[in-house]
């Protein structure tokens, strides 16, 4: 199969843009599925998203910050993620402004208006250079769009949808979520609102999340082809638990895979209940996916103090607004409820921003510019926000088990006491975080994906909570993730017109695609 593609190392490899009728239409999942299907055919493939807006991010081996979805798509393609795969990452800090991360490094804060009034257009050259480099080193690059390509108010400054396709001369397929309803109108309207030049790159459609007998859909697909001159390249069935790491949605991606399949019962006599405080600007909430993957662990997101009452473990997750989240906890009575838990010896875990909130004080002249703010006072930690962001992929030990993780934070923690460090090196020297009683804190994201450590931690939590919960001895988070990615590849292989997709990737934009009026104004 690899021989059909243009050779890497000089010639430019094939490309495809996966656009969508809306946000959350399934672009990320389809992109990952195509990557996994192609790599199983022996194709050297890479994912790409020119611009991503997300609070869920990842750190590459070279210390670059990119969107979690692109890291997962790289895993689907069985390649190491790099900054080239997501050159622009926007991390919202409020409803009106975001931190701009360029080629993996933060370069400043911009309002939405400031970004779209000039900065975005300036980045198109960087974006196309990154895509060109990936195409030089891979047989195929599968690009994910953002939102809808028919956002006509933003078309002038677009760098992620049709402007990218036009600059790179790659065809686009449009994904629509039929589970939402109105998919035919969405396909037609999306196409008809594009300019003639943009429409010439739209090669077909993919229906996502279809339930029922596909023959009932076929008359509509035939009519759509008659109206637009474009075929539907696949009807992907609705399947539970197939999400990859989220960009903006609030969902525990592997929780669905575990709960909605034939689920093994708890390994011990009781379940373990985990309550995650849904703080404002919550980031990297995918940290709790590994907990949700454990048989007998029930994870839920909460925003009221009374919802903590029956929780065996409370998690304070990361956030892009630590001081704001701290105020939110106090306003809702959650801060007092967490303090009562700690006094009773009931487990609490803070991760990144959550760890910072558990400390004694926060000095923030960077993120919120609030100055010195009292923390919850549950850990002997003082935090000072630094101008330079820490981006790292650390390795260490905790509870006698090896641990890997990644760090993304401006806050620098000074630990002044505690019962023990959270993470240590192989000589027992502190690397990060601390524990006081049943309260734990760490800056390391992803640590719970380390199977041995996760099981040891859950045993400690169960003991402190008085639960007869026993973690399963054979839950492998990485293996579960691989199974999930293979299922995505199966969806493409079994339900998409793979021959047509291959022709688009190899041969580029088909000639003679008709114009659908009225086109962009």
PDB file of C-alpha atoms in Angstrom, residues 21 154 478:
ATOM      1  CA  UNK A  21     -20.666  21.282   9.578  1.00  0.00           C
ATOM      2  CA  UNK A 154     -14.486  34.770  10.047  1.00  0.00           C
ATOM      3  CA  UNK A 478      -2.408   2.334  27.358  1.00  0.00           C
TER       4      UNK A 478
END
